[in-house]
XYZ file of C-alpha atoms in Angstrom:
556
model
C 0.000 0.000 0.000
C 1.692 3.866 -1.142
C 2.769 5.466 1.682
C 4.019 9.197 1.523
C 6.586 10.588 4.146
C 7.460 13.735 4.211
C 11.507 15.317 4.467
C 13.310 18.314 3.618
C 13.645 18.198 -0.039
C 17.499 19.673 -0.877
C 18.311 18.493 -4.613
C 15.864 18.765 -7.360
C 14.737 15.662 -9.716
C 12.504 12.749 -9.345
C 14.002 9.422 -8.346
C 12.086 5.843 -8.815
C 14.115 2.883 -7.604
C 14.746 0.353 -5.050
C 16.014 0.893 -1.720
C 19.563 -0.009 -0.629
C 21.487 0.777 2.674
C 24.635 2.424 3.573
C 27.385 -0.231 4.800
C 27.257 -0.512 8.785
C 29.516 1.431 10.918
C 32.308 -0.223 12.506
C 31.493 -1.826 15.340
C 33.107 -0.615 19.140
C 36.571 -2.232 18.928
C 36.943 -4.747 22.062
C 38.856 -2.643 25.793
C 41.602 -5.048 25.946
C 44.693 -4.662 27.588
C 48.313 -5.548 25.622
C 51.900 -5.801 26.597
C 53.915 -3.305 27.257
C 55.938 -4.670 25.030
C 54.059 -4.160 21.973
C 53.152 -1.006 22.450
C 55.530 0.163 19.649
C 54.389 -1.885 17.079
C 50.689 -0.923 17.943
C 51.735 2.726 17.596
C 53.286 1.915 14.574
C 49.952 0.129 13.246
C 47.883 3.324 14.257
C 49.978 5.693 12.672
C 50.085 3.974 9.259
C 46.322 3.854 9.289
C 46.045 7.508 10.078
C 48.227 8.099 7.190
C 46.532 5.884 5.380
C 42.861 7.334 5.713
C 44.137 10.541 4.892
C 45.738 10.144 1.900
C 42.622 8.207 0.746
C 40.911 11.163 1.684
C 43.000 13.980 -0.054
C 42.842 11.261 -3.216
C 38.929 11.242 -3.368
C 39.302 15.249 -2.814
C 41.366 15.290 -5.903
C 39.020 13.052 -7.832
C 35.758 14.967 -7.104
C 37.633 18.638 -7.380
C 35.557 21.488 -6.530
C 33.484 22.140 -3.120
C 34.005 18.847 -2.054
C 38.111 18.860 -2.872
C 38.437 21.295 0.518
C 35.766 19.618 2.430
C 37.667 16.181 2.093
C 41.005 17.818 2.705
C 39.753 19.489 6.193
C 38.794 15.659 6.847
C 41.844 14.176 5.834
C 43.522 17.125 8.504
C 41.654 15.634 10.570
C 43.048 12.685 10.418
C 46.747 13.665 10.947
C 46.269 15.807 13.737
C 49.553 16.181 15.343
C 47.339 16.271 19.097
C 45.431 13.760 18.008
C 48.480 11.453 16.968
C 50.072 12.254 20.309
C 46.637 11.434 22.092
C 46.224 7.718 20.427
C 50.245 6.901 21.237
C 49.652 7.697 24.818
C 46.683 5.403 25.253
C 48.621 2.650 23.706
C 51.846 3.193 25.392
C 49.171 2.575 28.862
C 48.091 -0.577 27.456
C 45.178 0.137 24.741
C 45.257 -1.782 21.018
C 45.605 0.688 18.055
C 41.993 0.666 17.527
C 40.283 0.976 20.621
C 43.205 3.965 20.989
C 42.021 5.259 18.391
C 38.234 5.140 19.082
C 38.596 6.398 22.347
C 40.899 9.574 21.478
C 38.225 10.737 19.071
C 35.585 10.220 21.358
C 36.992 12.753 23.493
C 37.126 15.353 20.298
C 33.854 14.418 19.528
C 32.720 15.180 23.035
C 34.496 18.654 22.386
C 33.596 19.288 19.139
C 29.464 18.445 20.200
C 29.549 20.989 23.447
C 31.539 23.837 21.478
C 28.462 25.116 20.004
C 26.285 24.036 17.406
C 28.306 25.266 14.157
C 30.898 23.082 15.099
C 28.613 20.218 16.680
C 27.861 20.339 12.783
C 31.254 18.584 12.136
C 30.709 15.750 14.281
C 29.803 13.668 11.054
C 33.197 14.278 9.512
C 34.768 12.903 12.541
C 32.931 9.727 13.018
C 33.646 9.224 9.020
C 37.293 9.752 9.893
C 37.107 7.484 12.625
C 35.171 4.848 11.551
C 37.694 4.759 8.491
C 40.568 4.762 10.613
C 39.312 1.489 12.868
C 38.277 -0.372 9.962
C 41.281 -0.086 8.168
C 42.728 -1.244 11.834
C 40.345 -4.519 11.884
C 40.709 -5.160 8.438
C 36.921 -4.878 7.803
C 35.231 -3.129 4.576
C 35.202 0.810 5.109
C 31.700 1.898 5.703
C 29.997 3.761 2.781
C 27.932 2.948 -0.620
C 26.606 -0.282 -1.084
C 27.994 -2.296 -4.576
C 25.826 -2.848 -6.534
C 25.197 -3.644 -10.302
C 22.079 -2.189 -10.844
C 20.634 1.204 -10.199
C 19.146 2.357 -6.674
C 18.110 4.713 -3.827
C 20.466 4.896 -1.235
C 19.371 5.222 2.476
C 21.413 6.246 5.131
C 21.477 7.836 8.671
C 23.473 10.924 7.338
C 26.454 10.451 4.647
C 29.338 11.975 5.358
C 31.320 14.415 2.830
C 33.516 11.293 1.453
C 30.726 9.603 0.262
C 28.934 11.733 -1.111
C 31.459 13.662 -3.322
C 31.924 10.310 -4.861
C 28.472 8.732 -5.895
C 28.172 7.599 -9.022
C 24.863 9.198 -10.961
C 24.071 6.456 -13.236
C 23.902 4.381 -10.444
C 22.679 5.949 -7.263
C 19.500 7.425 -8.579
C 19.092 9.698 -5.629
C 19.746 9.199 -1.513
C 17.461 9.637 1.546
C 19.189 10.470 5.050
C 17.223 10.724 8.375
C 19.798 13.914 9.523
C 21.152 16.467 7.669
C 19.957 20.032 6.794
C 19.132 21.659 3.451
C 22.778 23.686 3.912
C 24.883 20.308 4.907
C 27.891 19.636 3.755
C 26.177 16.729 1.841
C 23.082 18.470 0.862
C 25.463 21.061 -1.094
C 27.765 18.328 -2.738
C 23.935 16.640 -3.863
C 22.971 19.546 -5.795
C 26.742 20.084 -7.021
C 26.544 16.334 -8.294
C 22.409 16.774 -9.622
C 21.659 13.890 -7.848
C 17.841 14.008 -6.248
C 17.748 13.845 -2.223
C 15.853 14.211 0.428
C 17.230 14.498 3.897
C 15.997 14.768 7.283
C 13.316 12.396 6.753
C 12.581 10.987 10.322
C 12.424 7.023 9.989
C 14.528 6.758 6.968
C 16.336 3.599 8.073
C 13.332 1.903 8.947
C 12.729 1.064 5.004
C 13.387 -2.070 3.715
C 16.262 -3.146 1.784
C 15.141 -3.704 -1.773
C 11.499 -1.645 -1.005
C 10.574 0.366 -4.284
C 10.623 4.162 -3.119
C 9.522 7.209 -5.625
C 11.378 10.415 -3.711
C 10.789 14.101 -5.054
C 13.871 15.924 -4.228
C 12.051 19.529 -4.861
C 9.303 18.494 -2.559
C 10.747 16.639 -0.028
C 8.354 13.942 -0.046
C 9.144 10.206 -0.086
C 6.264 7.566 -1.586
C 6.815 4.184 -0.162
C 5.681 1.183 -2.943
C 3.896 3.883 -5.020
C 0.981 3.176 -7.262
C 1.264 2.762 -10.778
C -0.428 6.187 -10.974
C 1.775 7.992 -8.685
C 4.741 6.327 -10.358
C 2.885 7.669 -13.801
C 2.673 11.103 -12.518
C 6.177 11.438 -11.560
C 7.354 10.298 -14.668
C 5.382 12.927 -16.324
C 6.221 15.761 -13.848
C 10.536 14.736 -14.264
C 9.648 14.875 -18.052
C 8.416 18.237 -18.308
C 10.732 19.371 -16.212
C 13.804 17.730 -18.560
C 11.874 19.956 -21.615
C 11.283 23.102 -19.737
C 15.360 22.856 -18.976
C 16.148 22.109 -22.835
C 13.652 24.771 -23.962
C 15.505 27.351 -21.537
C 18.629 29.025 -22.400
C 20.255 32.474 -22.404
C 20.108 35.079 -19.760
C 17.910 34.764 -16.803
C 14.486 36.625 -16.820
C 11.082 36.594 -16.493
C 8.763 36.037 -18.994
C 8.168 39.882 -19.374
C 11.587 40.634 -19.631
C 12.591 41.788 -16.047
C 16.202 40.613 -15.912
C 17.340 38.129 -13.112
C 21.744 37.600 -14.021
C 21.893 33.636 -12.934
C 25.369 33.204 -10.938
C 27.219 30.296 -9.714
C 28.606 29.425 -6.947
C 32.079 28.028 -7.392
C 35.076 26.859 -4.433
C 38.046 27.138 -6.894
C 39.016 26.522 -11.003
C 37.650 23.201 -10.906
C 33.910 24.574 -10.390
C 34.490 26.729 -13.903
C 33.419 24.423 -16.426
C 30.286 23.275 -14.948
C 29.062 26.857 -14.193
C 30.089 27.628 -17.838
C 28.193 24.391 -19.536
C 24.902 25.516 -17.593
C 25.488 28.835 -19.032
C 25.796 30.867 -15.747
C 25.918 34.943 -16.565
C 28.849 35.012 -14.157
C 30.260 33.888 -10.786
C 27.981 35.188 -7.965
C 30.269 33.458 -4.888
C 33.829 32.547 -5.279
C 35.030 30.933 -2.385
C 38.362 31.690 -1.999
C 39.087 28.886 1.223
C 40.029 26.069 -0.890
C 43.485 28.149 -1.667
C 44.169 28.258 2.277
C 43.145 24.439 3.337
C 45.920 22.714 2.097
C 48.507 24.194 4.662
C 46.453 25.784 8.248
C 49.711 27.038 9.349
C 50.425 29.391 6.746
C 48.445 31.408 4.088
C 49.316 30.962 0.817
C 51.966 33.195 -0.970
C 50.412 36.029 -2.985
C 51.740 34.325 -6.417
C 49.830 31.281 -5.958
C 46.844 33.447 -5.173
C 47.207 35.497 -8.032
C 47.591 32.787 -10.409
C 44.248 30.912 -8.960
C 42.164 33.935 -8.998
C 42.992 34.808 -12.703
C 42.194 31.087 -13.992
C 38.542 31.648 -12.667
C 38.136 35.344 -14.062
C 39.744 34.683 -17.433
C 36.915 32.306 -17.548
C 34.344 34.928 -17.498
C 35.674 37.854 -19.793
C 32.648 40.730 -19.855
C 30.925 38.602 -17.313
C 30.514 39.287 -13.565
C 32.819 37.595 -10.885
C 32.004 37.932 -7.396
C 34.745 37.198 -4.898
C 34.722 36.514 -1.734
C 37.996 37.230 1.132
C 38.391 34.362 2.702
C 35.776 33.489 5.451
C 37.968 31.550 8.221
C 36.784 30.360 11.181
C 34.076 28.095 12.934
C 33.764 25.050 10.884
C 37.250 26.258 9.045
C 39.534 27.138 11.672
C 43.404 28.383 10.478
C 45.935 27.521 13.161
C 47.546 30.673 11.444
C 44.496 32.894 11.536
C 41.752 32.298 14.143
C 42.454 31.663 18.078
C 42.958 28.082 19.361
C 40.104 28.043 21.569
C 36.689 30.130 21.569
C 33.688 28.675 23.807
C 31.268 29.615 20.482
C 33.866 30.035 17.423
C 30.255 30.945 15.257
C 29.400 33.453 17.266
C 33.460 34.560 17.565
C 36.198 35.858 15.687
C 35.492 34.439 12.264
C 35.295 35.828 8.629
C 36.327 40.199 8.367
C 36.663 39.986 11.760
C 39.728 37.381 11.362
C 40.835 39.518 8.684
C 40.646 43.024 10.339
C 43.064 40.897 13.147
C 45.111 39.939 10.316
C 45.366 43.036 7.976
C 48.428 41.362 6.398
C 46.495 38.162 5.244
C 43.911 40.720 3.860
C 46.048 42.528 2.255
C 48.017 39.953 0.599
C 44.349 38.672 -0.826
C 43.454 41.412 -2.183
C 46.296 42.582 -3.804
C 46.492 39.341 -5.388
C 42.914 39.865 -6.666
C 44.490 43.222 -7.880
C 47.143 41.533 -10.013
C 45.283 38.683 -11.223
C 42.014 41.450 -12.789
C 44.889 43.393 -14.869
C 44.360 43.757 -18.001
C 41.289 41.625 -18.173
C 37.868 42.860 -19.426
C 35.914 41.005 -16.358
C 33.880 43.069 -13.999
C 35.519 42.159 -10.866
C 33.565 43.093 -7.196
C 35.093 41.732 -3.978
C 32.750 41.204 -0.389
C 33.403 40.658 2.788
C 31.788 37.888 4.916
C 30.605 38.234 8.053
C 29.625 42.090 7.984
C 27.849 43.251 10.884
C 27.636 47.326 10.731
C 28.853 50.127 8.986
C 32.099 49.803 10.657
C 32.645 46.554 9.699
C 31.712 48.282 5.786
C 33.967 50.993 6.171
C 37.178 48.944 7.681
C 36.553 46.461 4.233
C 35.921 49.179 1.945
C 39.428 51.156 3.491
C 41.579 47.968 3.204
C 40.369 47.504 -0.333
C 41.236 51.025 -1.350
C 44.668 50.579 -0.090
C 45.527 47.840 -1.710
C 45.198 49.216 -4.855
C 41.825 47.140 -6.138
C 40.351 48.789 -8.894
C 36.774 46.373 -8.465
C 33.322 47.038 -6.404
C 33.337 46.258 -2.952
C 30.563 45.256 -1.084
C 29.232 43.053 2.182
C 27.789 39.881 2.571
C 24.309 40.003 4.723
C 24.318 36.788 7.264
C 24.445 38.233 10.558
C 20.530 39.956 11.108
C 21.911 43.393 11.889
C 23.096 43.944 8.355
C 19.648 43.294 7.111
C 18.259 45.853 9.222
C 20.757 48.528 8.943
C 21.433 48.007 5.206
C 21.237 51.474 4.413
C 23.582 52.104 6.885
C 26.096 49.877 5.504
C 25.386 50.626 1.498
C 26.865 54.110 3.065
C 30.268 52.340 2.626
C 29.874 49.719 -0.232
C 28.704 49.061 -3.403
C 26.582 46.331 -3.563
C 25.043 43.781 -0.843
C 24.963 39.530 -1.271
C 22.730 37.775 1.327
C 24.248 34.725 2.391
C 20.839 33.039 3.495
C 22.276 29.911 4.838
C 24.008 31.322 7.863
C 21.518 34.379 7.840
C 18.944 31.845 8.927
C 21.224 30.148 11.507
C 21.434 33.125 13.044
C 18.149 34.748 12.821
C 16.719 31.310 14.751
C 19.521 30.226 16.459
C 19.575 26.820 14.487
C 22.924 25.405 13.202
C 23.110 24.616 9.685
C 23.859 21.196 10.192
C 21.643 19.761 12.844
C 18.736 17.562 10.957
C 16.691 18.164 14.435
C 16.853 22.293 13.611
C 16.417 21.523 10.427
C 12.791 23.478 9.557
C 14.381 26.680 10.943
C 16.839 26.396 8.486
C 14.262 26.569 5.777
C 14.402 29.352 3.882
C 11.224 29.814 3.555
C 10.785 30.970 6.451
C 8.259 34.079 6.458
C 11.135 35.696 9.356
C 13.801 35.195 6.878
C 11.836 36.453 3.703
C 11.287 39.531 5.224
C 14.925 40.518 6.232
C 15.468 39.788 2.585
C 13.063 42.053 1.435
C 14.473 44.664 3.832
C 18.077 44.613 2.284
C 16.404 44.392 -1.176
C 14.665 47.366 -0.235
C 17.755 49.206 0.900
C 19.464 48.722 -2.389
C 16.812 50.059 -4.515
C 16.604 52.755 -2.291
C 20.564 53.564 -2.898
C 20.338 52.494 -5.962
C 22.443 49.507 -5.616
C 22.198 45.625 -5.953
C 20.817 42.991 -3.585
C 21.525 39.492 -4.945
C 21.197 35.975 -3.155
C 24.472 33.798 -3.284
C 22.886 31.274 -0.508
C 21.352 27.867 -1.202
C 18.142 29.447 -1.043
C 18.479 30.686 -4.717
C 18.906 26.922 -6.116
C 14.979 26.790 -5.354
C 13.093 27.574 -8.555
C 9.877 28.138 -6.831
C 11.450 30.550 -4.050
C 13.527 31.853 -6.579
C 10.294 33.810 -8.142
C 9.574 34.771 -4.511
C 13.254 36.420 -4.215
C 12.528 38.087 -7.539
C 9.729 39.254 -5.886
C 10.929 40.821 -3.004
C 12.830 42.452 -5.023
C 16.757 40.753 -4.807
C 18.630 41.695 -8.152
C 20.659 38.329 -8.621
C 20.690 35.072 -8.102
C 23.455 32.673 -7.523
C 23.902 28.819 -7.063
C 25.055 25.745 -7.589
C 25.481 25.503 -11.622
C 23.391 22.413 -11.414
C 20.603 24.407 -10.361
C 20.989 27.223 -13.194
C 18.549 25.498 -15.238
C 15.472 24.939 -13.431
C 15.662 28.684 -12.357
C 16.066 30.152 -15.532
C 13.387 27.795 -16.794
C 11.124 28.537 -13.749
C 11.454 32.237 -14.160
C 10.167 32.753 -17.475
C 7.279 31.172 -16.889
C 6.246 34.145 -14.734
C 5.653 37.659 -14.498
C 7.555 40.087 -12.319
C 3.934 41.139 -11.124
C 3.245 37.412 -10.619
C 6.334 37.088 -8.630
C 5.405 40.374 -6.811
C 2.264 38.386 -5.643
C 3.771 35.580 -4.697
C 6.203 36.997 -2.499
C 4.056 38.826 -0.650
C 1.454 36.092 -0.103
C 4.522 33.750 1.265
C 5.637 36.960 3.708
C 1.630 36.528 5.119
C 2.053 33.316 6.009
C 2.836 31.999 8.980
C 5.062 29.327 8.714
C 7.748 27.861 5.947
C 5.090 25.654 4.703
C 2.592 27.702 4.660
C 4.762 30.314 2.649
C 5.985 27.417 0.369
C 2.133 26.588 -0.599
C 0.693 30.374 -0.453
C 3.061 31.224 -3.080
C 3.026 27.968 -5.276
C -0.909 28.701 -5.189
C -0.176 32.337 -6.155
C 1.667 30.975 -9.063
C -0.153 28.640 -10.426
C -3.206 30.748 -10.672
C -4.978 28.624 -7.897
């Protein structure tokens, strides 16, 4: 009998297939005692496994490239952690094996890393990947992660950690289902990068079958259990529409009565390039510029190797618009050389400009290799800063990027709630304003980012979090500058309208994504959009906004 359930829909697509199940996790190695006199050769055994894991880790980095490239790096880090090396040889050299060493030295950092605060509770999934890697690789058991198999499927799985997802094969897994996770996870963003459907924080995932037929709706959210031939019928019909709105749509975003929408991408590094250029993105609406300083925490990177980075991603783009943005260190991306050792909240700390404004040198060297690497090129470069709070904070970016000589726009990135409501303030000092929505919403409700039990305050259609866009959007066409969205929330083709609507003057995402938005935007008017943003700023809830302004839209 068809069941639906209901999760947070985070990659778009329709996926019909047969349920398989992430690989357990390794089981609690055995407390045994051994000799003191092979307490060496354990040590030995745990260190080559460390070493091992991580290079395994850097080498699926370098096969994915992009996003995921730094995320598995910062994992493979993990792994060689000169503290946590030290830590594991101390508990053997008192008697522990290798793995149970091992196990119990990062449970302690995972007891640290879950009561520092909930941004980095967030990377608690990384380090029970790392570890379960490391201890299988100890026992000589299969690492835990996708299921082989020869034919196609839906893969279900308690949460999937960055390794396994940046690797999934898309003629094979047809889409993935995860009880945690959050529509801004690390694995919800590699999904979308990949195109592959998913649903995550569907309560009860793991409860379903192996080899159960599932129908999931990645847009939606929503999950049919052995679906009817109808339902299977009218998903099939819904996924093919979609596939000929997407061929039908091409050239510059817009909606159908010409009010221009530029469709971004957001890119981590030169490897992101071609895929934002094959789905025809206008220009690069966030550059991340932290996969440069990941491969070494102690040190920044030398202004040449900057410089020569920066230019391979705007020669890509010549008349087009490239977005940069300084590097946002910090929280979930601490630099040994940049932020301090130990904050009791590191979200809530010194992260992003105000790392930088502690560090004028690394800011300085950044954007004077931004500087170097725009000469002579016909590319319209602008440059933000994350993590802008006031006009200060405006004026201290806008100073630094004077003095370095950068002949670009400069302008702020809106996450933290103040610089919604005192945009005006802060278009004083800049040129142009980029909301951020992921971490705006984590910090207009408090919710981290990747907690699956926060997870509907993360939504960003939440009415709270519509209307501090509209406030920003507002303050721009007051100045008469631009607004755009370079958070997750722009990948939504439905919500996408309802930005357009309030009023945001770019959009920028994952170049998977391009499509659907550009095809979802000419199907409407700007007045349309107009309506349905304001009917989803009524409502009183992220559902209700979702349906007020679908109804809005489809003339219901």
């Amino acid at each position: 009998m068809e069941t639906t359930l209901r999760g947070v829909g985070v990659s778009h697509g329709v996926a019909i297939g047969e349920v398989r199940h992430m690989g357990t996790a390794v089981l609690e190695p055995p407390a045994k005692q051994i000799p003191a006199e092979e307490a060496e050769h354990e040590q030995a055994r745990a260190r080559r496994a460390m070493e091992a894991v991580a290079a395994d880790l850097t080498a699926r980095g370098n096969l994915a490239g992009g996003e995921a490239q730094g995320v598995l790096e910062a994992q493979a880090m993990m792994a060689q952690d000169p503290e946590l090396i030290a830590d594991v040889e101390r508990r053997i050299a008192v008697g522990s094996t290798a793995e149970r060493a091992v196990y119990d030295a990062l449970a302690s950092y995972r007891a640290l890393l879950a009561g520092a605060g909930e941004y980095l509770a967030g990377r608690v999934a990384d380090l029970d990947d790392v570890r379960n890697r490391i201890v299988a690789r100890l026992l000589g058991v299969p690492m835990p992660g996708v299921p082989d198999s020869d034919e196609p499927y839906i893969l279900i799985a308690r949460d999937l950690a960055p390794a396994d997802t940046a690797l999934l094969d898309p003629t094979l897994v047809l889409g993935f289902v995860t009880e945690e996770g959050g529509p801004t996870s690390h694995s919800a963003i590699l999904a979308r990068a990949l195109g592959v459907p998913a649903v995550v924080a569907l309560p009860g995932a793991g409860e379903l079958g192996e080899g159960t037929e599932i129908a999931i709706d990645g847009s939606s959210g929503e999950v049919f259990v052995d679906p009817s031939a109808e339902k299977r019928a009218a998903l099939e019909a819904d996924a093919a529409a979609r596939r000929a709105a997407l061929s039908a749509s091409s050239g510059p975003g817009a909606t159908s009565d010409g009010h221009t929408v530029p469709l971004l991408a957001n890119i981590g590094g030169p490897d992101d390039v071609a895929a934002a250029v094959e789905a025809g993105a206008e220009g690069v609406g966030l550059f991340r510029t932290e996969f440069l300083f990941l491969d070494d925490s102690a040190r920044a990177p030398s202004e040449e190797k900057q410089t020569a980075a920066y230019r391979q991603v705007l020669e890509a783009f010549p008349q087009g618009r490239v977005v940069v943005r300084v590097l946002d260190a910090g929280a979930d991306k601490p630099l040994d050389f940049l932020t301090p050792a130990e904050e009791p909240n590191p979200a809530l700390g010194v992260r992003g400009l105000r790392s930088l404004l502690d560090h004028p040198d690394v800011l300085r060297t950044q954007l004077t290799a931004l500087a170097r690497a725009a000469e002579g090129l016909p590319v319209h470069l602008e440059v933000m800063a994350p993590m802008v709070a006031d006009r200060a904070d405006a004026k201290a970016f806008a100073d630094a990027c004077r003095a370095a000589g950068l002949h670009a726009k400069f302008g702020a990135m809106v996450e933290i709630p103040s610089a919604a409501l005192r945009a005006r303030s802060v278009l004083q000092e800049v040129e142009f304003l980029s909301l951020g929505t992921n971490d705006l919403a984590q910090y207009t409700f408090a919710a981290d980012r990747q907690v699956g039990a926060v997870s509907r305050l993360q939504d960003p259609w939440q009415p709270a979090l519509l209307d501090l866009v509209a406030l920003a959007a507002e303050a721009g066409r007051a100045e008469g500058k631009s607004c755009g969205v370079c958070g997750e929330a722009a990948a939504d083709p439905l919500l996408a309208c309802v930005l357009t609507g309030l009023g945001v003057t770019s959009l920028s995402m994952g170049a998977a994504s391009i499509p659907y938005v550009r095809a979802a935007l000419a199907k409407y008017t700007l007045a349309q959009c107009e309506r349905a943003a304001a009917a989803a700023r009524a409502s009183e809830s992220a559902d209700e906004a979702r349906a007020a302004a679908r109804a809005v839209l489809s003339g219901e």
